[in-house]
PDB file of C-alpha atoms in Angstrom:
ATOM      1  CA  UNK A   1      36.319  23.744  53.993  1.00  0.00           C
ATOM      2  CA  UNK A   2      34.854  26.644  53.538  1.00  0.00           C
ATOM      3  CA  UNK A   3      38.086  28.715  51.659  1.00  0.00           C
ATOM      4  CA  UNK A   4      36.971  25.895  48.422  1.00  0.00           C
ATOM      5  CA  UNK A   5      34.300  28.087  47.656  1.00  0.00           C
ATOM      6  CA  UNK A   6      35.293  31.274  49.092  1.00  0.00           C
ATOM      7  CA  UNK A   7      34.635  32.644  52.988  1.00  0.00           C
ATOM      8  CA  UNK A   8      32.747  35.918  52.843  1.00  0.00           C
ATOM      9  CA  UNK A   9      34.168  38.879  54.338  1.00  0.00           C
ATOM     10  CA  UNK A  10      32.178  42.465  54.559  1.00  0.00           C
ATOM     11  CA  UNK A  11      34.318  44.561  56.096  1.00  0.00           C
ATOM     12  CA  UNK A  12      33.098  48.625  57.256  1.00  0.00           C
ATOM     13  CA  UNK A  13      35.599  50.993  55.721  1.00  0.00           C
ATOM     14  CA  UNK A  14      35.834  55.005  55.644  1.00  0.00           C
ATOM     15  CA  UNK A  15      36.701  55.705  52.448  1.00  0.00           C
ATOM     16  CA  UNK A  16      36.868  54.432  48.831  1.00  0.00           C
ATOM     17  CA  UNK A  17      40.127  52.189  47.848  1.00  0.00           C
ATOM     18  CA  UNK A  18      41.735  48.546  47.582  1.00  0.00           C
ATOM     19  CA  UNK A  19      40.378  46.292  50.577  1.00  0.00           C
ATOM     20  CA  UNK A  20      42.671  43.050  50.748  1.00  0.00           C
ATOM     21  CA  UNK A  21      42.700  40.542  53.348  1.00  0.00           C
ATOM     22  CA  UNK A  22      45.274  37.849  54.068  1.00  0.00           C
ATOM     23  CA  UNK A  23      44.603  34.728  56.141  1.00  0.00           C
ATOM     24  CA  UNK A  24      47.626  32.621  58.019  1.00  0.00           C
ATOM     25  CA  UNK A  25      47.498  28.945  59.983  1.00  0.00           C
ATOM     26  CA  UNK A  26      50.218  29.597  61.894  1.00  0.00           C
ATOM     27  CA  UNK A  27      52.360  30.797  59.539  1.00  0.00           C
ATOM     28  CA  UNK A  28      51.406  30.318  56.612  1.00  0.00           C
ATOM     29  CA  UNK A  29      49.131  32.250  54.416  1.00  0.00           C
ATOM     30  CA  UNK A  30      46.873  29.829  53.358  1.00  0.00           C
ATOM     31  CA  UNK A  31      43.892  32.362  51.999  1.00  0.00           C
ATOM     32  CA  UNK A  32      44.082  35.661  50.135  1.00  0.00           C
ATOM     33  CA  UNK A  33      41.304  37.907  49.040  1.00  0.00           C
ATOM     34  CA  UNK A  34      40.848  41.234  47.555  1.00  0.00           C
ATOM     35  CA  UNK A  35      37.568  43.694  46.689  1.00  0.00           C
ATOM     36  CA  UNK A  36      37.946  47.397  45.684  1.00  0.00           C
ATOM     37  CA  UNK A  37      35.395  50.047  47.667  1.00  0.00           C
ATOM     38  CA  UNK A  38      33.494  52.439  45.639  1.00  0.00           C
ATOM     39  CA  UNK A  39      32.743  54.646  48.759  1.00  0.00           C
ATOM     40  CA  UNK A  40      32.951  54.781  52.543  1.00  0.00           C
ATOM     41  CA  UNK A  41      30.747  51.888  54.208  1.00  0.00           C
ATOM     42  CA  UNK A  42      30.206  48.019  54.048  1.00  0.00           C
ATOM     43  CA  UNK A  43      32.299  46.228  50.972  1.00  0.00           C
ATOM     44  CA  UNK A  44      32.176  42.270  51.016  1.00  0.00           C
ATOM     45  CA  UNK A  45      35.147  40.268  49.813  1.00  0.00           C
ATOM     46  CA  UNK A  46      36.062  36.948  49.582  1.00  0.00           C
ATOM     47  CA  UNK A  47      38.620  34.992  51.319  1.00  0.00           C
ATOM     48  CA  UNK A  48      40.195  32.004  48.854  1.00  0.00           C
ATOM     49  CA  UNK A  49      42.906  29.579  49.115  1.00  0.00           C
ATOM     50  CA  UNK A  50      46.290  30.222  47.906  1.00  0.00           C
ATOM     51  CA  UNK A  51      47.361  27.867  44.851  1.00  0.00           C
ATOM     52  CA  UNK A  52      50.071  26.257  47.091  1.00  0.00           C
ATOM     53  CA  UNK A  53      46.895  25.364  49.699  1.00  0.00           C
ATOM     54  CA  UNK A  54      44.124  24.183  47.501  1.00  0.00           C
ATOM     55  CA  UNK A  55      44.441  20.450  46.869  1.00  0.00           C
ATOM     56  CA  UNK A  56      45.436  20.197  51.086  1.00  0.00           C
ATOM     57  CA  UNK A  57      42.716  22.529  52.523  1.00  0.00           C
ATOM     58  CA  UNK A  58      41.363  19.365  54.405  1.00  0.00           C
ATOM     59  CA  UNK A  59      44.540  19.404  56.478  1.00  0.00           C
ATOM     60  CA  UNK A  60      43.373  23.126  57.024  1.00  0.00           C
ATOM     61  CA  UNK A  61      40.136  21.106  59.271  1.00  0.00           C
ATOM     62  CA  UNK A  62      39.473  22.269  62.573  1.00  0.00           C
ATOM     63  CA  UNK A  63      41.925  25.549  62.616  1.00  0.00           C
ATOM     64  CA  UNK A  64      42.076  28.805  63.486  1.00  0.00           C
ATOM     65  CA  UNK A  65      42.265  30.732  60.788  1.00  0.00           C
ATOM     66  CA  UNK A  66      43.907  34.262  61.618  1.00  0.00           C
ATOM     67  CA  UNK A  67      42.352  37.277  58.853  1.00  0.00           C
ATOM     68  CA  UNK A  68      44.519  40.192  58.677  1.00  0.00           C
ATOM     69  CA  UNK A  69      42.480  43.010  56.657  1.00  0.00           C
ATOM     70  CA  UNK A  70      43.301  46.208  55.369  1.00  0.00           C
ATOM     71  CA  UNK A  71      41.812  48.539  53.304  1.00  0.00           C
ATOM     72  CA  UNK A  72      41.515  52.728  53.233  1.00  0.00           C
ATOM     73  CA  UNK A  73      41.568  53.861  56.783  1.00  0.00           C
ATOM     74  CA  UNK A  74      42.834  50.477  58.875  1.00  0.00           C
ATOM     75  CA  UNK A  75      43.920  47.593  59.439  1.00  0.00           C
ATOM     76  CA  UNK A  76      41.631  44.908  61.120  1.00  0.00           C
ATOM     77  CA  UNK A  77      42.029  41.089  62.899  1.00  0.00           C
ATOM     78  CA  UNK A  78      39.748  38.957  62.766  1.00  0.00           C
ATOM     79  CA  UNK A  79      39.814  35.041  63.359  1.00  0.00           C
ATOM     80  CA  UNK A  80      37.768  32.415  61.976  1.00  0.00           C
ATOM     81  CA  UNK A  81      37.481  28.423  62.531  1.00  0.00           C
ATOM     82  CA  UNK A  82      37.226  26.217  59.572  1.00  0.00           C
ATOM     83  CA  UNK A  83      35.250  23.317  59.736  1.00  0.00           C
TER      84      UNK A  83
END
């Protein structure tokens, strides 16, 4: 799946700061990712599996991955389908 390698996430944000992003099958965090902003606008992090998920990620297959991000400014939901 794509969490082996890393999924891409850019993200807008309004200020410098810590951007992390946590990503949950059900209920499980399966993905965790974290990038630090140098300034207000675009930062891209990447979204990787948890130690606990990455010899399984191809039970992960066909999911809905739910991507909670938050950073300076927000919080933001995104969802994603691994393949």
């Amino acid at each position: 799946t794509a969490l082996a390698k890393g999924l891409p996430l850019t993200v807008q944000v309004k200020k410098a700061g810590k951007v992390t992003a946590t990503g949950k099958v059900g209920g499980s965090v399966v993905a965790k990712g974290t990038a630090r902003a140098k300034r207000a606008g675009k930062v891209t992090l990447r979204l990787t599996a948890t130690k606990a998920w990455s010899k399984r990620l191809a039970q992960l297959a066909g999911k809905t991955l739910k991507i909670s991000v938050k950073g300076p400014g927000g919080t933001l939901t995104l969802t994603r389908k691994l393949g």
